[in-house]
Amino acid sequence: MRACIPLALAVLCGLAWAGKMESCASRCNEKFNRDAACQCDRRCPWHGDCCEDYKHLCTEDHKESEPFPQPEEKTEEALASNLYSAPTSCQGRCYEAFDKHQQCHCNAHCQEFGNCCKDFESLCSDREGFSYSSDAITKEEIQSISEKIYRADTNKAQKEDIILNRQNCISPSETRDQVDHCPKPLFTYVNEKLFSKPTYAAFINLLNNYQRATGHGEHFSTQQLAEQDAFLREIMKTAVMKELYSFLHYQNRYGSEQEFVDDLKNMWFGLYSRGKEEGDSSGFEHVFSGEVKKGKVTGFHNWIRFYLQEKEGLVDYYSHILDGPWDSYPDVLAMQFTWDGYYKEVGSAFIGSSPEFEFALYSLCFIARPGKVCQLSLGGYPLAIRTYTWDSSTYGNGKKYIATAYIVSST
């Protein structure tokens, strides 16, 4: 979240209380102003720091200023309600000005609001490198930065560090049978010297800080909170996270590294409620440590966690349905397993990647494509990650927590 300096520069007319706030009068679509108390640029809905009168003064259609509307909001009935037939293609319309009467859009913000025409990417997103617009992150840009992150992962496992025994591959239709097709563990050998590396050690310290059953509130000790900060501090020293921050800073998503780290801590470690008790879950717990809800394993998408739990006899590997095309690490595997008797029907995970690598890619996709499929490229191979936002509670003036993030396909 942007740092907000509490300067009272204008008095809003008609307010019933005496507090002073800044207005968007004569400031619509200006550049981000670090010295202002609130913002009026086109990114302020995403950052949650707009002035109170931003919608009234700076948007033609108030609904267009709401960040990342859900797909179900754009119904066929709403499209059919248009009084005339508007163009549904971006042919000849790339980066035109916003027109609320259009059925779909081709401006620099349509990806942000999820209302682009279907051919927007093919017609309007064919540029290499970074976009000229600070607001729209193209598919090509995401693929470019994911390749840079892939190459920067110097802490990943080498071929000799991990020996897998994949055993039987089954069809997706067989996953519901809950049959153990693999009598032996998945991991035959792991070079545990990896775990002494700073980011690995800091990551492993976090894994046992959670109660896996939803509905039981998390209560962190001072030491556990310090372990969260230590993990973020260690990963930010790596080339992987420096690549990600540089990219997002260039895109005007974050003004400083500290702002970026603070937002990562909120979106990943901020607590919310999946069950009856407040603060029983977080994005980090769900994705990396794993949870149990209604008798089923949810989340649990990390190879280090899998290995450590398998070593303790708590994880029983059943089979896999997908083995990625990579001939070195990180690789991808979609598995079936039980965790202390609870079944996971499909659990996709990177294998042999560093903690910072997974954290970077999931964060990239959540920031650039929240609640959507995010198309990456790793070592020349396509990969897709799906994220979901937690919509029942927010932080930082409406920003969303991570509900989950996981690999969905290799296409």
Tab-separated table of C-alpha atoms in Angstrom:
chain	number	residue	atom	x	y	z
A	1	MET	CA	0.000	0.000	0.000
A	2	ARG	CA	1.253	3.490	-0.762
A	3	ALA	CA	2.485	5.544	2.121
A	4	CYS	CA	-0.027	8.297	2.775
A	5	ILE	CA	1.180	11.602	4.249
A	6	PRO	CA	-1.706	13.153	6.253
A	7	LEU	CA	-1.697	16.667	4.799
A	8	ALA	CA	-5.031	18.508	4.834
A	9	LEU	CA	-4.878	20.580	1.664
A	10	ALA	CA	-8.572	21.248	1.052
A	11	VAL	CA	-11.879	21.269	2.859
A	12	LEU	CA	-14.592	19.192	1.179
A	13	CYS	CA	-17.850	21.109	0.968
A	14	GLY	CA	-20.908	19.507	2.457
A	15	LEU	CA	-19.120	17.301	5.000
A	16	ALA	CA	-21.029	17.009	8.241
A	17	TRP	CA	-17.865	16.594	10.280
A	18	ALA	CA	-15.032	19.057	10.677
A	19	GLY	CA	-12.142	16.892	9.452
A	20	LYS	CA	-10.109	18.222	6.510
A	21	MET	CA	-9.494	16.012	3.468
A	22	GLU	CA	-7.980	16.551	0.091
A	23	SER	CA	-10.172	16.632	-3.010
A	24	CYS	CA	-9.743	15.439	-6.604
A	25	ALA	CA	-10.991	18.788	-7.884
A	26	SER	CA	-8.709	19.771	-10.804
A	27	ARG	CA	-6.517	16.699	-10.119
A	28	CYS	CA	-8.220	13.888	-12.087
A	29	ASN	CA	-5.784	11.443	-13.692
A	30	GLU	CA	-2.746	13.328	-12.455
A	31	LYS	CA	0.430	11.368	-11.727
A	32	PHE	CA	0.939	9.763	-8.323
A	33	ASN	CA	1.786	12.483	-5.801
A	34	ARG	CA	3.735	11.127	-2.837
A	35	ASP	CA	3.172	14.340	-0.857
A	36	ALA	CA	-0.612	14.230	-1.157
A	37	ALA	CA	-2.945	12.859	1.494
A	38	CYS	CA	-4.927	10.944	-1.117
A	39	GLN	CA	-4.600	10.228	-4.811
A	40	CYS	CA	-6.533	10.887	-8.031
A	41	ASP	CA	-4.475	8.883	-10.539
A	42	ARG	CA	-5.921	5.925	-12.431
A	43	ARG	CA	-4.143	3.415	-10.198
A	44	CYS	CA	-5.639	4.691	-6.931
A	45	PRO	CA	-8.591	2.218	-6.960
A	46	TRP	CA	-6.110	-0.663	-7.066
A	47	HIS	CA	-3.907	0.852	-4.343
A	48	GLY	CA	-6.919	1.853	-2.247
A	49	ASP	CA	-5.744	5.436	-1.674
A	50	CYS	CA	-8.206	7.498	-3.768
A	51	CYS	CA	-9.686	10.711	-2.416
A	52	GLU	CA	-13.300	10.462	-1.287
A	53	ASP	CA	-14.621	12.323	-4.318
A	54	TYR	CA	-12.551	10.382	-6.901
A	55	LYS	CA	-15.515	8.403	-8.256
A	56	HIS	CA	-17.767	11.440	-8.392
A	57	LEU	CA	-15.270	13.737	-10.094
A	58	CYS	CA	-12.982	11.479	-12.110
A	59	THR	CA	-15.057	8.640	-13.526
A	60	GLU	CA	-17.849	8.698	-16.060
A	61	ASP	CA	-19.235	5.436	-14.776
A	62	HIS	CA	-18.723	4.809	-11.055
A	63	LYS	CA	-18.622	1.064	-11.547
A	64	GLU	CA	-15.562	1.408	-13.744
A	65	SER	CA	-13.539	2.745	-10.802
A	66	GLU	CA	-14.006	-0.397	-8.744
A	67	PRO	CA	-10.790	-2.453	-8.852
A	68	PHE	CA	-10.879	-5.934	-10.365
A	69	PRO	CA	-14.627	-6.658	-10.632
A	70	GLN	CA	-15.492	-10.341	-10.463
A	71	PRO	CA	-16.324	-12.101	-13.759
A	72	GLU	CA	-19.873	-12.854	-12.630
A	73	GLU	CA	-20.589	-9.140	-12.503
A	74	LYS	CA	-20.391	-8.942	-16.291
A	75	THR	CA	-23.504	-10.915	-17.174
A	76	GLU	CA	-24.977	-11.528	-20.607
A	77	GLU	CA	-28.088	-9.704	-19.454
A	78	ALA	CA	-26.026	-6.605	-18.725
A	79	LEU	CA	-24.432	-6.727	-22.170
A	80	ALA	CA	-27.824	-7.209	-23.819
A	81	SER	CA	-29.164	-4.118	-22.071
A	82	ASN	CA	-27.113	-1.833	-24.306
A	83	LEU	CA	-29.334	0.398	-26.420
A	84	TYR	CA	-27.268	-0.167	-29.549
A	85	SER	CA	-24.854	-2.678	-30.947
A	86	ALA	CA	-21.343	-1.572	-29.958
A	87	PRO	CA	-18.139	-3.022	-31.468
A	88	THR	CA	-16.841	-6.170	-29.765
A	89	SER	CA	-13.366	-6.090	-31.334
A	90	CYS	CA	-10.232	-4.037	-30.700
A	91	GLN	CA	-9.571	-3.722	-34.429
A	92	GLY	CA	-8.519	-0.097	-34.929
A	93	ARG	CA	-9.308	0.747	-31.272
A	94	CYS	CA	-6.082	-0.092	-29.383
A	95	TYR	CA	-5.575	2.261	-26.421
A	96	GLU	CA	-8.502	4.462	-27.331
A	97	ALA	CA	-10.074	6.651	-24.662
A	98	PHE	CA	-12.584	5.036	-22.308
A	99	ASP	CA	-16.158	5.079	-23.626
A	100	LYS	CA	-18.789	3.832	-21.183
A	101	HIS	CA	-21.158	2.997	-24.076
A	102	GLN	CA	-18.848	0.303	-25.473
A	103	GLN	CA	-19.599	-3.345	-24.755
A	104	CYS	CA	-15.909	-4.073	-24.269
A	105	HIS	CA	-12.820	-1.919	-24.075
A	106	CYS	CA	-9.340	-1.571	-25.576
A	107	ASN	CA	-7.872	1.148	-23.356
A	108	ALA	CA	-4.808	0.823	-21.127
A	109	HIS	CA	-6.974	-0.038	-18.110
A	110	CYS	CA	-9.245	-2.758	-19.479
A	111	GLN	CA	-7.055	-5.564	-18.102
A	112	GLU	CA	-7.193	-3.919	-14.717
A	113	PHE	CA	-10.993	-3.853	-14.734
A	114	GLY	CA	-11.491	-7.149	-16.592
A	115	ASN	CA	-13.521	-5.647	-19.452
A	116	CYS	CA	-11.196	-5.974	-22.466
A	117	CYS	CA	-12.478	-7.200	-25.792
A	118	LYS	CA	-11.542	-10.815	-26.461
A	119	ASP	CA	-8.932	-9.892	-29.056
A	120	PHE	CA	-7.253	-7.196	-26.920
A	121	GLU	CA	-4.121	-9.233	-26.193
A	122	SER	CA	-3.664	-10.436	-29.761
A	123	LEU	CA	-4.159	-6.982	-31.307
A	124	CYS	CA	-2.940	-4.580	-28.647
A	125	SER	CA	-0.377	-6.454	-26.545
A	126	ASP	CA	2.276	-7.417	-29.075
A	127	ARG	CA	4.991	-5.136	-27.718
A	128	GLU	CA	8.212	-6.571	-26.310
A	129	GLY	CA	9.683	-5.399	-23.024
A	130	PHE	CA	7.885	-3.159	-20.580
A	131	SER	CA	4.653	-1.437	-21.459
A	132	TYR	CA	4.473	2.259	-22.119
A	133	SER	CA	1.463	2.397	-19.843
A	134	SER	CA	2.225	2.018	-16.150
A	135	ASP	CA	-1.252	0.631	-15.546
A	136	ALA	CA	-1.533	-2.429	-17.804
A	137	ILE	CA	0.785	-5.431	-17.436
A	138	THR	CA	0.626	-7.490	-20.592
A	139	LYS	CA	0.875	-11.247	-20.985
A	140	GLU	CA	4.214	-10.797	-22.741
A	141	GLU	CA	5.588	-8.769	-19.854
A	142	ILE	CA	4.522	-11.408	-17.336
A	143	GLN	CA	6.168	-14.108	-19.420
A	144	SER	CA	9.341	-12.035	-19.722
A	145	ILE	CA	9.671	-11.380	-15.992
A	146	SER	CA	8.838	-14.993	-15.129
A	147	GLU	CA	11.723	-16.124	-17.350
A	148	LYS	CA	14.025	-13.681	-15.557
A	149	ILE	CA	12.874	-15.043	-12.198
A	150	TYR	CA	13.422	-18.584	-13.460
A	151	ARG	CA	17.003	-17.791	-14.479
A	152	ALA	CA	17.677	-15.912	-11.236
A	153	ASP	CA	16.802	-18.878	-8.981
A	154	THR	CA	20.370	-19.799	-8.027
A	155	ASN	CA	19.178	-21.434	-4.795
A	156	LYS	CA	17.165	-24.110	-6.592
A	157	ALA	CA	18.036	-27.789	-6.235
A	158	GLN	CA	20.434	-29.387	-8.677
A	159	LYS	CA	19.733	-32.752	-10.316
A	160	GLU	CA	21.873	-34.594	-7.786
A	161	ASP	CA	20.084	-32.953	-4.829
A	162	ILE	CA	16.760	-34.755	-5.310
A	163	ILE	CA	15.835	-38.268	-6.401
A	164	LEU	CA	12.126	-38.816	-7.053
A	165	ASN	CA	10.261	-42.110	-7.284
A	166	ARG	CA	7.195	-40.993	-9.245
A	167	GLN	CA	5.873	-44.554	-9.751
A	168	ASN	CA	2.349	-44.670	-11.196
A	169	CYS	CA	0.682	-41.961	-13.238
A	170	ILE	CA	-3.128	-42.129	-13.283
A	171	SER	CA	-5.889	-40.398	-15.236
A	172	PRO	CA	-7.752	-37.433	-13.721
A	173	SER	CA	-10.928	-39.535	-13.517
A	174	GLU	CA	-9.179	-41.938	-11.127
A	175	THR	CA	-8.265	-39.302	-8.547
A	176	ARG	CA	-11.613	-39.596	-6.738
A	177	ASP	CA	-11.085	-43.299	-6.111
A	178	GLN	CA	-8.603	-42.546	-3.310
A	179	VAL	CA	-6.531	-45.612	-4.160
A	180	ASP	CA	-2.841	-45.760	-3.238
A	181	HIS	CA	-1.131	-46.625	-6.539
A	182	CYS	CA	2.379	-45.954	-5.201
A	183	PRO	CA	3.590	-48.156	-2.328
A	184	LYS	CA	6.868	-46.259	-1.937
A	185	PRO	CA	7.496	-42.640	-0.916
A	186	LEU	CA	7.797	-39.956	-3.586
A	187	PHE	CA	11.155	-38.692	-2.313
A	188	THR	CA	13.901	-41.301	-2.393
A	189	TYR	CA	16.571	-38.755	-1.509
A	190	VAL	CA	16.878	-35.038	-0.756
A	191	ASN	CA	20.160	-33.289	-0.027
A	192	GLU	CA	19.172	-31.579	3.215
A	193	LYS	CA	22.159	-29.242	2.987
A	194	LEU	CA	19.742	-27.167	0.895
A	195	PHE	CA	17.780	-26.483	4.041
A	196	SER	CA	20.683	-24.702	5.686
A	197	LYS	CA	20.532	-21.929	3.088
A	198	PRO	CA	19.095	-18.752	4.665
A	199	THR	CA	15.833	-18.615	2.708
A	200	TYR	CA	15.150	-22.337	3.158
A	201	ALA	CA	15.868	-22.178	6.903
A	202	ALA	CA	13.670	-19.098	7.345
A	203	PHE	CA	10.888	-20.753	5.337
A	204	ILE	CA	10.992	-24.012	7.318
A	205	ASN	CA	10.776	-22.048	10.577
A	206	LEU	CA	7.343	-20.814	9.477
A	207	LEU	CA	5.764	-24.154	8.593
A	208	ASN	CA	4.914	-25.291	12.111
A	209	ASN	CA	3.471	-21.969	13.267
A	210	TYR	CA	-0.061	-22.897	12.174
A	211	GLN	CA	-3.000	-25.023	13.280
A	212	ARG	CA	-3.995	-26.868	10.153
A	213	ALA	CA	-7.705	-27.221	11.029
A	214	THR	CA	-9.797	-24.255	9.926
A	215	GLY	CA	-12.069	-22.842	12.598
A	216	HIS	CA	-9.275	-22.569	15.144
A	217	GLY	CA	-7.813	-19.088	15.418
A	218	GLU	CA	-4.109	-18.484	14.911
A	219	HIS	CA	-2.329	-16.685	17.739
A	220	PHE	CA	1.265	-15.848	16.899
A	221	SER	CA	3.928	-15.410	19.539
A	222	THR	CA	6.469	-12.593	19.353
A	223	GLN	CA	8.994	-15.098	18.030
A	224	GLN	CA	6.634	-16.353	15.328
A	225	LEU	CA	5.935	-12.810	14.155
A	226	ALA	CA	9.684	-12.204	14.069
A	227	GLU	CA	10.053	-15.342	11.916
A	228	GLN	CA	7.684	-13.848	9.345
A	229	ASP	CA	9.834	-10.717	9.170
A	230	ALA	CA	13.012	-12.815	8.982
A	231	PHE	CA	11.661	-14.778	6.013
A	232	LEU	CA	10.732	-11.626	4.106
A	233	ARG	CA	14.075	-10.076	4.946
A	234	GLU	CA	16.022	-13.103	3.669
A	235	ILE	CA	14.107	-13.528	0.421
A	236	MET	CA	14.447	-9.831	-0.386
A	237	LYS	CA	18.215	-10.330	-0.438
A	238	THR	CA	17.905	-12.755	-3.362
A	239	ALA	CA	18.178	-12.032	-7.078
A	240	VAL	CA	14.734	-13.597	-7.555
A	241	MET	CA	12.910	-11.070	-5.400
A	242	LYS	CA	15.046	-8.183	-6.613
A	243	GLU	CA	13.931	-9.015	-10.172
A	244	LEU	CA	10.293	-9.050	-9.101
A	245	TYR	CA	10.501	-5.791	-7.170
A	246	SER	CA	12.349	-4.011	-10.006
A	247	PHE	CA	9.626	-5.087	-12.434
A	248	LEU	CA	6.744	-3.986	-10.204
A	249	HIS	CA	8.506	-0.735	-9.316
A	250	TYR	CA	8.948	0.001	-13.035
A	251	GLN	CA	5.231	-0.664	-13.454
A	252	ASN	CA	4.471	1.916	-10.723
A	253	ARG	CA	2.875	-0.728	-8.509
A	254	TYR	CA	5.196	0.122	-5.606
A	255	GLY	CA	7.132	3.280	-4.852
A	256	SER	CA	9.737	1.711	-2.566
A	257	GLU	CA	11.033	-1.691	-1.540
A	258	GLN	CA	9.673	-1.202	1.975
A	259	GLU	CA	6.212	-0.525	0.581
A	260	PHE	CA	6.495	-3.744	-1.415
A	261	VAL	CA	7.603	-5.786	1.617
A	262	ASP	CA	4.833	-4.337	3.787
A	263	ASP	CA	2.250	-5.303	1.178
A	264	LEU	CA	3.664	-8.820	0.839
A	265	LYS	CA	3.407	-9.264	4.591
A	266	ASN	CA	-0.221	-8.173	4.588
A	267	MET	CA	-1.391	-10.155	1.570
A	268	TRP	CA	0.414	-13.372	2.582
A	269	PHE	CA	0.499	-13.356	6.393
A	270	GLY	CA	-2.568	-11.276	7.227
A	271	LEU	CA	-5.156	-13.407	9.025
A	272	TYR	CA	-8.777	-13.912	7.980
A	273	SER	CA	-11.512	-16.418	8.770
A	274	ARG	CA	-12.258	-19.529	6.687
A	275	GLY	CA	-14.211	-21.096	9.551
A	276	LYS	CA	-16.159	-19.960	12.579
A	277	GLU	CA	-13.285	-18.323	14.417
A	278	GLU	CA	-11.725	-15.030	13.435
A	279	GLY	CA	-8.173	-15.158	12.116
A	280	ASP	CA	-7.902	-18.895	11.481
A	281	SER	CA	-6.200	-18.741	8.059
A	282	SER	CA	-3.831	-16.853	5.775
A	283	GLY	CA	-2.532	-17.124	2.249
A	284	PHE	CA	0.829	-18.405	3.426
A	285	GLU	CA	-0.679	-21.068	5.677
A	286	HIS	CA	-3.044	-22.275	2.970
A	287	VAL	CA	-0.612	-22.389	0.042
A	288	PHE	CA	2.629	-23.456	1.696
A	289	SER	CA	1.784	-25.182	4.982
A	290	GLY	CA	-1.616	-26.658	4.123
A	291	GLU	CA	-4.976	-26.784	5.871
A	292	VAL	CA	-7.722	-29.285	6.619
A	293	LYS	CA	-11.337	-28.251	6.138
A	294	LYS	CA	-14.381	-30.544	6.318
A	295	GLY	CA	-12.183	-33.626	6.321
A	296	LYS	CA	-10.182	-32.711	3.212
A	297	VAL	CA	-6.735	-31.272	2.603
A	298	THR	CA	-6.842	-27.787	1.108
A	299	GLY	CA	-3.858	-25.853	-0.205
A	300	PHE	CA	-0.558	-27.634	0.571
A	301	HIS	CA	1.336	-26.784	-2.638
A	302	ASN	CA	4.941	-26.893	-1.472
A	303	TRP	CA	7.535	-29.627	-2.070
A	304	ILE	CA	9.603	-28.867	1.031
A	305	ARG	CA	6.565	-29.227	3.268
A	306	PHE	CA	5.635	-32.437	1.442
A	307	TYR	CA	9.116	-33.932	1.871
A	308	LEU	CA	9.368	-33.075	5.570
A	309	GLN	CA	5.905	-34.443	6.318
A	310	GLU	CA	6.571	-37.575	4.241
A	311	LYS	CA	9.826	-38.098	6.153
A	312	GLU	CA	7.865	-38.011	9.423
A	313	GLY	CA	5.384	-40.570	8.062
A	314	LEU	CA	2.500	-38.095	7.952
A	315	VAL	CA	2.201	-37.882	4.143
A	316	ASP	CA	1.431	-40.920	1.996
A	317	TYR	CA	2.036	-40.394	-1.719
A	318	TYR	CA	-0.710	-42.076	-3.835
A	319	SER	CA	0.037	-41.161	-7.480
A	320	HIS	CA	0.398	-38.264	-9.884
A	321	ILE	CA	-1.522	-37.047	-12.929
A	322	LEU	CA	0.955	-34.508	-14.342
A	323	ASP	CA	4.727	-34.439	-14.641
A	324	GLY	CA	6.167	-31.237	-16.065
A	325	PRO	CA	8.407	-31.111	-19.168
A	326	TRP	CA	11.468	-29.708	-17.376
A	327	ASP	CA	14.574	-31.922	-17.273
A	328	SER	CA	16.068	-29.965	-14.384
A	329	TYR	CA	14.724	-28.250	-11.291
A	330	PRO	CA	12.380	-26.583	-10.681
A	331	ASP	CA	9.968	-29.125	-12.103
A	332	VAL	CA	6.192	-29.469	-11.644
A	333	LEU	CA	4.185	-32.414	-10.336
A	334	ALA	CA	0.429	-32.733	-9.726
A	335	MET	CA	-0.075	-35.368	-7.035
A	336	GLN	CA	-2.590	-37.294	-4.995
A	337	PHE	CA	-1.765	-38.029	-1.368
A	338	THR	CA	-3.061	-38.295	2.172
A	339	TRP	CA	-1.897	-36.067	4.996
A	340	ASP	CA	-2.302	-37.790	8.329
A	341	GLY	CA	-5.279	-39.645	6.859
A	342	TYR	CA	-6.884	-36.664	5.069
A	343	TYR	CA	-7.003	-36.931	1.266
A	344	LYS	CA	-5.781	-34.428	-1.317
A	345	GLU	CA	-7.344	-35.138	-4.700
A	346	VAL	CA	-5.011	-32.967	-6.758
A	347	GLY	CA	-2.098	-31.042	-5.284
A	348	SER	CA	0.156	-29.296	-7.790
A	349	ALA	CA	3.592	-28.163	-6.691
A	350	PHE	CA	6.942	-26.980	-7.945
A	351	ILE	CA	9.658	-29.539	-7.168
A	352	GLY	CA	13.191	-28.450	-6.319
A	353	SER	CA	12.493	-24.717	-6.412
A	354	SER	CA	13.724	-22.297	-3.770
A	355	PRO	CA	11.171	-20.749	-1.399
A	356	GLU	CA	11.780	-17.318	-2.917
A	357	PHE	CA	11.045	-18.650	-6.423
A	358	GLU	CA	7.574	-19.922	-5.518
A	359	PHE	CA	6.830	-16.891	-3.380
A	360	ALA	CA	7.857	-14.583	-6.244
A	361	LEU	CA	5.787	-16.278	-8.960
A	362	TYR	CA	2.655	-16.598	-6.839
A	363	SER	CA	3.011	-12.964	-5.730
A	364	LEU	CA	3.568	-11.804	-9.316
A	365	CYS	CA	0.421	-13.540	-10.491
A	366	PHE	CA	-1.673	-12.324	-7.581
A	367	ILE	CA	-0.575	-8.718	-8.117
A	368	ALA	CA	-0.787	-8.746	-11.930
A	369	ARG	CA	-3.772	-11.091	-12.414
A	370	PRO	CA	-5.661	-11.296	-9.094
A	371	GLY	CA	-8.393	-13.923	-9.193
A	372	LYS	CA	-7.470	-14.990	-12.725
A	373	VAL	CA	-5.269	-17.399	-14.658
A	374	CYS	CA	-1.759	-16.027	-15.106
A	375	GLN	CA	0.252	-17.211	-18.114
A	376	LEU	CA	3.977	-17.638	-17.418
A	377	SER	CA	7.009	-18.924	-19.289
A	378	LEU	CA	9.710	-20.953	-17.509
A	379	GLY	CA	12.733	-22.139	-19.429
A	380	GLY	CA	10.841	-21.763	-22.679
A	381	TYR	CA	7.851	-23.827	-21.506
A	382	PRO	CA	4.413	-22.309	-20.829
A	383	LEU	CA	2.923	-22.580	-17.361
A	384	ALA	CA	-0.270	-21.214	-15.815
A	385	ILE	CA	-0.885	-20.204	-12.213
A	386	ARG	CA	-4.357	-19.555	-10.816
A	387	THR	CA	-4.903	-17.214	-7.896
A	388	TYR	CA	-8.002	-16.381	-5.900
A	389	THR	CA	-8.651	-13.337	-3.752
A	390	TRP	CA	-10.216	-13.553	-0.307
A	391	ASP	CA	-13.267	-11.335	-0.704
A	392	SER	CA	-14.856	-11.571	2.752
A	393	SER	CA	-12.356	-9.248	4.425
A	394	THR	CA	-9.747	-6.739	3.315
A	395	TYR	CA	-6.733	-4.747	4.466
A	396	GLY	CA	-5.302	-1.359	3.568
A	397	ASN	CA	-8.400	0.432	2.285
A	398	GLY	CA	-9.944	-2.494	0.451
A	399	LYS	CA	-6.946	-4.501	-0.749
A	400	LYS	CA	-7.477	-8.258	-0.933
A	401	TYR	CA	-5.725	-11.071	0.883
A	402	ILE	CA	-4.488	-14.134	-0.993
A	403	ALA	CA	-6.997	-16.980	-0.717
A	404	THR	CA	-4.911	-19.425	-2.714
A	405	ALA	CA	-2.412	-19.760	-5.561
A	406	TYR	CA	-1.474	-22.897	-7.442
A	407	ILE	CA	-0.314	-24.316	-10.774
A	408	VAL	CA	-3.266	-25.153	-13.010
A	409	SER	CA	-1.789	-26.274	-16.342
A	410	SER	CA	1.163	-26.320	-18.673
A	411	THR	CA	-0.665	-24.678	-21.568
